[in-house]
Structure formats: structure tokens, C-alpha cells
PDB file of C-alpha atoms in Angstrom:
ATOM      1  CA  MET A 130       0.301 -16.027   4.171  1.00 47.00           C
ATOM      2  CA  LYS A 131      -1.483 -14.047   6.697  1.00 48.00           C
ATOM      3  CA  LYS A 132      -4.240 -11.574   5.526  1.00 48.00           C
ATOM      4  CA  ILE A 133      -2.352  -8.354   6.125  1.00 49.00           C
ATOM      5  CA  THR A 134      -0.373  -8.927   2.771  1.00 52.00           C
ATOM      6  CA  ILE A 135      -3.480  -8.280   0.840  1.00 46.00           C
ATOM      7  CA  PHE A 136      -3.517  -4.563   1.754  1.00 53.00           C
ATOM      8  CA  ALA A 137       0.167  -4.194   2.196  1.00 57.00           C
ATOM      9  CA  GLY A 138       1.279  -4.138  -1.541  1.00 55.00           C
ATOM     10  CA  LEU A 139      -1.619  -1.668  -2.153  1.00 53.00           C
ATOM     11  CA  VAL A 140      -0.448   1.499  -0.455  1.00 53.00           C
ATOM     12  CA  ALA A 141       2.591   1.529  -2.677  1.00 53.00           C
ATOM     13  CA  MET A 142       1.155   1.692  -6.247  1.00 53.00           C
ATOM     14  CA  LEU A 143      -0.828   4.878  -5.936  1.00 52.00           C
ATOM     15  CA  LEU A 144       2.073   7.282  -5.442  1.00 48.00           C
ATOM     16  CA  PHE A 145       3.573   7.773  -8.904  1.00 44.00           C
ATOM     17  CA  ASN A 146       2.141   7.723 -12.617  1.00 44.00           C
ATOM     18  CA  ILE A 147       0.023  10.769 -12.622  1.00 39.00           C
ATOM     19  CA  SER A 148      -1.334  13.075 -15.401  1.00 39.00           C
ATOM     20  CA  GLY A 149      -3.497  16.090 -15.090  1.00 39.00           C
ATOM     21  CA  TYR A 150      -6.556  17.461 -16.511  1.00 39.00           C
ATOM     22  CA  ALA A 151      -9.816  19.564 -15.438  1.00 39.00           C
ATOM     23  CA  GLU A 152     -10.969  18.022 -12.330  1.00 52.00           C
ATOM     24  CA  ASP A 153     -12.192  18.848  -8.683  1.00 69.00           C
ATOM     25  CA  LYS A 154      -9.778  20.114  -6.070  1.00 75.00           C
ATOM     26  CA  PRO A 155      -9.345  17.042  -3.936  1.00 77.00           C
ATOM     27  CA  VAL A 156      -8.220  15.063  -6.943  1.00 83.00           C
ATOM     28  CA  LYS A 157      -5.858  17.733  -8.031  1.00 82.00           C
ATOM     29  CA  GLN A 158      -4.268  17.718  -4.529  1.00 83.00           C
ATOM     30  CA  LEU A 159      -4.017  13.822  -4.563  1.00 83.00           C
ATOM     31  CA  ARG A 160      -2.036  14.219  -8.015  1.00 82.00           C
ATOM     32  CA  ALA A 161       0.137  16.970  -6.726  1.00 84.00           C
ATOM     33  CA  PHE A 162       0.925  15.053  -3.570  1.00 84.00           C
ATOM     34  CA  LEU A 163       1.900  11.913  -5.691  1.00 81.00           C
ATOM     35  CA  LYS A 164       3.758  13.933  -8.251  1.00 82.00           C
ATOM     36  CA  ASN A 165       5.952  15.581  -5.554  1.00 86.00           C
ATOM     37  CA  THR A 166       6.594  12.535  -3.397  1.00 86.00           C
ATOM     38  CA  LYS A 167       9.899  10.913  -4.461  1.00 88.00           C
ATOM     39  CA  SER A 168      10.232   9.063  -1.126  1.00 91.00           C
ATOM     40  CA  LEU A 169       8.303   8.517   2.280  1.00 92.00           C
ATOM     41  CA  THR A 170       8.630   6.931   5.563  1.00 95.00           C
ATOM     42  CA  ALA A 171       5.714   6.523   7.991  1.00 95.00           C
ATOM     43  CA  ASP A 172       4.518   4.574  11.106  1.00 97.00           C
ATOM     44  CA  PHE A 173       1.357   2.709  10.372  1.00 95.00           C
ATOM     45  CA  LYS A 174      -1.579   1.035  12.239  1.00 95.00           C
ATOM     46  CA  GLN A 175      -3.475  -1.450   9.989  1.00 93.00           C
ATOM     47  CA  VAL A 176      -6.924  -2.717  11.170  1.00 94.00           C
ATOM     48  CA  LEU A 177      -8.993  -5.537   9.335  1.00 91.00           C
ATOM     49  CA  ILE A 178     -12.706  -5.228   9.704  1.00 91.00           C
ATOM     50  CA  ASN A 179     -15.099  -8.132   8.984  1.00 86.00           C
ATOM     51  CA  GLU A 180     -18.452  -8.097   7.312  1.00 83.00           C
ATOM     52  CA  ALA A 181     -20.065  -7.496  10.761  1.00 83.00           C
ATOM     53  CA  GLY A 182     -18.079  -4.191  11.146  1.00 84.00           C
ATOM     54  CA  ASN A 183     -15.957  -5.670  13.824  1.00 87.00           C
ATOM     55  CA  PRO A 184     -12.206  -5.418  13.868  1.00 89.00           C
ATOM     56  CA  THR A 185     -10.604  -8.806  13.759  1.00 90.00           C
ATOM     57  CA  GLN A 186      -6.703  -7.852  13.601  1.00 91.00           C
ATOM     58  CA  THR A 187      -4.600  -4.895  14.391  1.00 95.00           C
ATOM     59  CA  SER A 188      -1.059  -4.702  13.269  1.00 94.00           C
ATOM     60  CA  TYR A 189       1.598  -1.926  13.660  1.00 97.00           C
ATOM     61  CA  GLY A 190       4.975  -1.197  11.711  1.00 96.00           C
ATOM     62  CA  ILE A 191       6.973   0.981   9.426  1.00 96.00           C
ATOM     63  CA  PHE A 192       6.625   1.843   5.791  1.00 94.00           C
ATOM     64  CA  TYR A 193       9.040   2.939   3.400  1.00 93.00           C
ATOM     65  CA  LEU A 194       8.536   4.097  -0.235  1.00 90.00           C
ATOM     66  CA  GLN A 195      10.977   5.234  -2.842  1.00 89.00           C
ATOM     67  CA  ARG A 196       9.972   6.214  -6.585  1.00 82.00           C
ATOM     68  CA  PRO A 197       9.905   4.322  -8.824  1.00 79.00           C
ATOM     69  CA  GLY A 198       8.769   0.957  -7.897  1.00 79.00           C
ATOM     70  CA  LYS A 199      10.386   0.413  -4.420  1.00 87.00           C
ATOM     71  CA  PHE A 200       8.670  -0.132  -1.199  1.00 88.00           C
ATOM     72  CA  ARG A 201       9.014  -1.871   2.210  1.00 92.00           C
ATOM     73  CA  TRP A 202       6.494  -2.802   4.968  1.00 92.00           C
ATOM     74  CA  ASP A 203       7.982  -3.861   8.138  1.00 95.00           C
ATOM     75  CA  TYR A 204       5.246  -5.369  10.111  1.00 95.00           C
ATOM     76  CA  LEU A 205       6.340  -5.222  13.927  1.00 95.00           C
ATOM     77  CA  LYS A 206       3.271  -6.103  15.937  1.00 93.00           C
ATOM     78  CA  PRO A 207       1.776  -8.548  16.897  1.00 93.00           C
ATOM     79  CA  PHE A 208       3.978 -10.637  14.699  1.00 90.00           C
ATOM     80  CA  GLN A 209       6.709  -9.912  12.334  1.00 92.00           C
ATOM     81  CA  GLN A 210       6.413  -9.897   8.552  1.00 93.00           C
ATOM     82  CA  GLN A 211       8.268  -8.050   5.620  1.00 93.00           C
ATOM     83  CA  ILE A 212       7.099  -7.059   2.273  1.00 91.00           C
ATOM     84  CA  VAL A 213       9.746  -5.673   0.002  1.00 91.00           C
ATOM     85  CA  SER A 214       9.622  -4.620  -3.757  1.00 86.00           C
ATOM     86  CA  THR A 215      12.134  -3.678  -6.102  1.00 82.00           C
ATOM     87  CA  SER A 216      13.450  -4.544  -9.637  1.00 79.00           C
ATOM     88  CA  GLY A 217       9.850  -5.750 -10.614  1.00 78.00           C
ATOM     89  CA  LYS A 218       9.666  -8.348  -7.880  1.00 85.00           C
ATOM     90  CA  VAL A 219       7.782  -8.534  -4.414  1.00 87.00           C
ATOM     91  CA  TRP A 220       9.089 -10.618  -1.569  1.00 91.00           C
ATOM     92  CA  PHE A 221       6.648 -11.704   1.271  1.00 92.00           C
ATOM     93  CA  TYR A 222       8.502 -12.856   4.330  1.00 94.00           C
ATOM     94  CA  ASP A 223       6.533 -14.473   7.168  1.00 92.00           C
ATOM     95  CA  THR A 224       8.960 -14.982  10.112  1.00 91.00           C
ATOM     96  CA  ASP A 225       6.595 -17.120  11.926  1.00 90.00           C
ATOM     97  CA  LEU A 226       6.071 -19.459   9.157  1.00 90.00           C
ATOM     98  CA  GLU A 227       9.644 -19.276   8.140  1.00 91.00           C
ATOM     99  CA  GLN A 228       8.549 -18.788   4.511  1.00 94.00           C
ATOM    100  CA  VAL A 229       9.358 -16.511   1.714  1.00 94.00           C
ATOM    101  CA  THR A 230       7.073 -16.057  -1.463  1.00 92.00           C
ATOM    102  CA  VAL A 231       8.414 -14.195  -4.484  1.00 91.00           C
ATOM    103  CA  LYS A 232       5.993 -12.723  -7.002  1.00 84.00           C
ATOM    104  CA  LYS A 233       6.402 -10.606 -10.115  1.00 79.00           C
ATOM    105  CA  LEU A 234       5.277  -7.044  -9.639  1.00 70.00           C
ATOM    106  CA  ASP A 235       2.532  -7.152 -12.418  1.00 63.00           C
ATOM    107  CA  GLU A 236       1.231 -10.682 -10.974  1.00 50.00           C
ATOM    108  CA  SER A 237       0.846  -9.145  -7.473  1.00 47.00           C
ATOM    109  CA  VAL A 238      -1.244  -6.145  -8.333  1.00 49.00           C
ATOM    110  CA  GLY A 239      -4.612  -7.916  -7.998  1.00 46.00           C
ATOM    111  CA  SER A 240      -3.775  -9.654  -4.735  1.00 40.00           C
ATOM    112  CA  THR A 241      -1.709  -6.907  -3.060  1.00 47.00           C
ATOM    113  CA  PRO A 242      -3.242  -3.448  -3.980  1.00 48.00           C
ATOM    114  CA  ALA A 243      -0.781  -1.862  -1.686  1.00 54.00           C
ATOM    115  CA  LEU A 244       1.507  -1.935  -4.768  1.00 59.00           C
ATOM    116  CA  LEU A 245      -0.568   1.172  -5.865  1.00 64.00           C
ATOM    117  CA  LEU A 246       1.846   3.575  -4.365  1.00 66.00           C
ATOM    118  CA  SER A 247       5.012   2.407  -6.276  1.00 62.00           C
ATOM    119  CA  GLY A 248       4.098   3.999  -9.560  1.00 62.00           C
ATOM    120  CA  GLU A 249       4.157   0.834 -11.799  1.00 60.00           C
ATOM    121  CA  ILE A 250       0.561   1.319 -12.800  1.00 63.00           C
ATOM    122  CA  SER A 251      -1.313   4.405 -14.379  1.00 70.00           C
ATOM    123  CA  LEU A 252      -4.088   5.813 -12.122  1.00 74.00           C
ATOM    124  CA  ASP A 253      -5.965   7.243 -15.063  1.00 77.00           C
ATOM    125  CA  GLU A 254      -5.888   3.917 -17.052  1.00 79.00           C
ATOM    126  CA  ASN A 255      -6.943   1.799 -13.914  1.00 78.00           C
ATOM    127  CA  PHE A 256      -9.061   3.888 -11.775  1.00 83.00           C
ATOM    128  CA  THR A 257     -11.996   6.486 -11.855  1.00 86.00           C
ATOM    129  CA  MET A 258     -11.357   8.994  -9.071  1.00 85.00           C
ATOM    130  CA  GLU A 259     -14.020  10.794  -6.981  1.00 87.00           C
ATOM    131  CA  GLN A 260     -13.698  13.252  -4.020  1.00 86.00           C
ATOM    132  CA  GLN A 261     -15.434  12.028  -0.989  1.00 86.00           C
ATOM    133  CA  GLY A 262     -15.204  15.093   1.412  1.00 82.00           C
ATOM    134  CA  VAL A 263     -13.633  15.729   4.700  1.00 82.00           C
ATOM    135  CA  ASP A 264     -13.903  13.318   7.621  1.00 81.00           C
ATOM    136  CA  GLY A 265     -11.941  14.526  10.684  1.00 73.00           C
ATOM    137  CA  ASN A 266      -8.688  16.079   9.587  1.00 82.00           C
ATOM    138  CA  LEU A 267      -8.526  13.934   6.356  1.00 88.00           C
ATOM    139  CA  MET A 268      -9.860  14.867   2.982  1.00 89.00           C
ATOM    140  CA  TRP A 269     -10.735  11.539   1.134  1.00 91.00           C
ATOM    141  CA  ILE A 270     -10.651  10.624  -2.473  1.00 90.00           C
ATOM    142  CA  LYS A 271     -12.179   7.366  -3.616  1.00 90.00           C
ATOM    143  CA  LEU A 272     -10.441   5.077  -6.308  1.00 88.00           C
ATOM    144  CA  LEU A 273     -12.695   2.822  -8.306  1.00 87.00           C
ATOM    145  CA  PRO A 274     -11.003   0.031 -10.358  1.00 84.00           C
ATOM    146  CA  LYS A 275     -12.073  -0.003 -13.835  1.00 84.00           C
ATOM    147  CA  ASN A 276     -11.254  -3.629 -14.153  1.00 78.00           C
ATOM    148  CA  GLN A 277     -14.364  -5.654 -13.178  1.00 76.00           C
ATOM    149  CA  GLU A 278     -12.242  -8.609 -12.338  1.00 74.00           C
ATOM    150  CA  SER A 279     -10.299  -6.779  -9.766  1.00 75.00           C
ATOM    151  CA  SER A 280     -10.040  -8.276  -6.332  1.00 73.00           C
ATOM    152  CA  PHE A 281     -11.261  -5.148  -4.488  1.00 79.00           C
ATOM    153  CA  LYS A 282     -14.180  -2.831  -4.776  1.00 86.00           C
ATOM    154  CA  TYR A 283     -12.467   0.522  -4.039  1.00 88.00           C
ATOM    155  CA  VAL A 284      -9.562   2.340  -2.365  1.00 88.00           C
ATOM    156  CA  LEU A 285      -9.910   5.321  -0.330  1.00 90.00           C
ATOM    157  CA  ILE A 286      -7.005   7.754   0.175  1.00 90.00           C
ATOM    158  CA  GLY A 287      -7.033  10.244   3.074  1.00 91.00           C
ATOM    159  CA  LEU A 288      -4.804  13.300   2.807  1.00 90.00           C
ATOM    160  CA  ASN A 289      -3.695  15.478   5.932  1.00 85.00           C
ATOM    161  CA  ASN A 290      -2.437  18.828   5.075  1.00 77.00           C
ATOM    162  CA  ASP A 291      -0.999  17.699   1.622  1.00 78.00           C
ATOM    163  CA  SER A 292       0.501  14.531   3.366  1.00 87.00           C
ATOM    164  CA  LEU A 293      -0.756  10.895   3.468  1.00 89.00           C
ATOM    165  CA  GLY A 294      -2.989  10.280   6.462  1.00 92.00           C
ATOM    166  CA  GLY A 295      -4.872   7.239   5.903  1.00 91.00           C
ATOM    167  CA  MET A 296      -6.217   4.531   3.383  1.00 90.00           C
ATOM    168  CA  GLU A 297      -9.133   2.092   3.223  1.00 90.00           C
ATOM    169  CA  LEU A 298      -9.674  -0.902   1.013  1.00 88.00           C
ATOM    170  CA  SER A 299     -12.882  -2.820   0.419  1.00 88.00           C
ATOM    171  CA  ASP A 300     -12.281  -6.320  -0.956  1.00 82.00           C
ATOM    172  CA  ASN A 301     -14.718  -8.547  -2.710  1.00 80.00           C
ATOM    173  CA  PHE A 302     -15.310 -10.769   0.212  1.00 79.00           C
ATOM    174  CA  GLY A 303     -16.827  -8.138   2.391  1.00 80.00           C
ATOM    175  CA  GLN A 304     -13.761  -7.333   4.437  1.00 84.00           C
ATOM    176  CA  LEU A 305     -12.306  -3.731   5.024  1.00 90.00           C
ATOM    177  CA  THR A 306      -8.781  -2.973   5.571  1.00 90.00           C
ATOM    178  CA  ARG A 307      -7.896   0.453   7.132  1.00 90.00           C
ATOM    179  CA  ILE A 308      -4.575   1.935   7.702  1.00 91.00           C
ATOM    180  CA  TYR A 309      -3.527   4.990   9.517  1.00 92.00           C
ATOM    181  CA  PHE A 310      -0.264   6.738   9.011  1.00 94.00           C
ATOM    182  CA  SER A 311       1.694   8.776  11.549  1.00 94.00           C
ATOM    183  CA  ASN A 312       5.070  10.458  11.752  1.00 96.00           C
ATOM    184  CA  VAL A 313       5.088  10.976   7.989  1.00 95.00           C
ATOM    185  CA  ILE A 314       8.319  12.282   6.578  1.00 96.00           C
ATOM    186  CA  LEU A 315       8.286  13.221   2.990  1.00 94.00           C
ATOM    187  CA  ASN A 316      11.234  12.903   0.520  1.00 95.00           C
ATOM    188  CA  PRO A 317      13.826  11.606   3.226  1.00 96.00           C
ATOM    189  CA  PRO A 318      17.213  10.247   1.904  1.00 96.00           C
ATOM    190  CA  LEU A 319      16.729   6.384   1.965  1.00 95.00           C
ATOM    191  CA  LYS A 320      19.605   3.791   1.887  1.00 94.00           C
ATOM    192  CA  GLN A 321      19.063   1.324  -0.981  1.00 91.00           C
ATOM    193  CA  THR A 322      19.792  -1.656   1.229  1.00 93.00           C
ATOM    194  CA  LEU A 323      16.188  -1.066   2.503  1.00 93.00           C
ATOM    195  CA  PHE A 324      14.846  -2.504  -0.632  1.00 92.00           C
ATOM    196  CA  GLU A 325      17.375  -5.339  -0.990  1.00 91.00           C
ATOM    197  CA  PHE A 326      15.907  -8.599   0.271  1.00 91.00           C
ATOM    198  CA  LYS A 327      17.926 -11.805   0.947  1.00 89.00           C
ATOM    199  CA  ALA A 328      15.986 -14.819   2.151  1.00 89.00           C
ATOM    200  CA  PRO A 329      17.346 -15.929   5.729  1.00 90.00           C
ATOM    201  CA  LYS A 330      19.136 -19.326   5.813  1.00 90.00           C
ATOM    202  CA  GLY A 331      16.708 -22.214   6.413  1.00 89.00           C
ATOM    203  CA  VAL A 332      13.591 -20.542   5.268  1.00 92.00           C
ATOM    204  CA  ASP A 333      11.301 -22.106   2.644  1.00 92.00           C
ATOM    205  CA  VAL A 334      11.271 -19.971  -0.687  1.00 92.00           C
ATOM    206  CA  PHE A 335       8.386 -20.222  -3.149  1.00 91.00           C
ATOM    207  CA  SER A 336       8.579 -18.371  -6.561  1.00 85.00           C
ATOM    208  CA  ASP A 337       5.743 -17.829  -8.987  1.00 72.00           C
TER     209      ASP A 337
END
């Protein structure tokens, strides 16, 4: 499975289980955004950066999210791939390899932090949140995993005028994954068929 899947579950688990207490304004703003977001669509650009700080792969596609627990990443360029989550499972479909991998949602959290936006885990129980200031048009908040065995060091979330603007993931292998969102639409009506995955005929299916 290509490395883009490591980040792609992640952008989905952060969007939901939120509670409030006294904290700084950026974190409050993040909580408000997550609490008020029931669904979302956006175009995305994803860039993998190696230990030397050089980009190694850039991908483009469309992201769909619906609360609770449903998301879909359609990678369109330079190759096609789908990641779909619903009913407690995640399907990874690589069209080039003609291969589908199915995982339980809880088993996928460590390897696919993009599940964070789906609301299946609690931010407060799993992360320490810190404001990181403003860079360009984005206000950044860092999420540090409390579990020392986590597969990533931190996640950054960038808000742009109370909307999702970008994310960054640093893993334990020295690689950065950055994702930039554009054409973000909050709370659009979404067809449930977007989150229904059926493996195409002839592909290999692996289930954990």
C-alpha cells in the first residue's frame, strides 16, 4: 500500500468528540469548528517530505466527511486510490495494485491518523493541544499524542477563517506529510452512497 494511506485516515478523526474547559483562543476556535462541522467536502493537495526536507510525492484529490465516523478520500493524481470509512471499518483500495485492504476502525488509528476527523476517539483523552501561532493565513494548533507508542510525533491543524485550511503530520521515521485544503464546503448534504464501498470484481481483498 502506498505511503499516502498513512496520513489519509488522520484527517478524519479530529473533527468530532470535543469537550470544553478554560484554554487559549486558538484551541477554543478549533473546538468550535469541530463541534459545528457535521459534514465537509474539500479538494486537497498532499505532499510527502523526507528527512532531508525534500518533497518526494505530491497527490491531489477530493475529501468527504460526515459525522459520525464516515469519511472518504478519493486520490485522483498521480494515481488513483480510495480510502472509505463507515460502520466501524476502513477500506483501502489501490487501483494500480488491484487490491483492497479492510481494517477495523480501532485497529487503523495508529497507522492512519487521518481517522482523527471522524470523531471515533476523544481529543482530550488522546492528545495535548497547544497553539502554534499564525503562519500566512492559517492559525495552527499542535496535537501531541499522549500515547508514547503512537506511530506519529504530532499533528498540526491549520484553521483559515474558522474553516479547515491545512494539516501536517510528523511520523517516527522522520517523514512529514502536509495537506492543503481548498474549496472547502461546510455542512453540505452528502449522499450516503459516498460512504458505501464494494470491492470491484477481480481485485484481491485482505481483511485484518
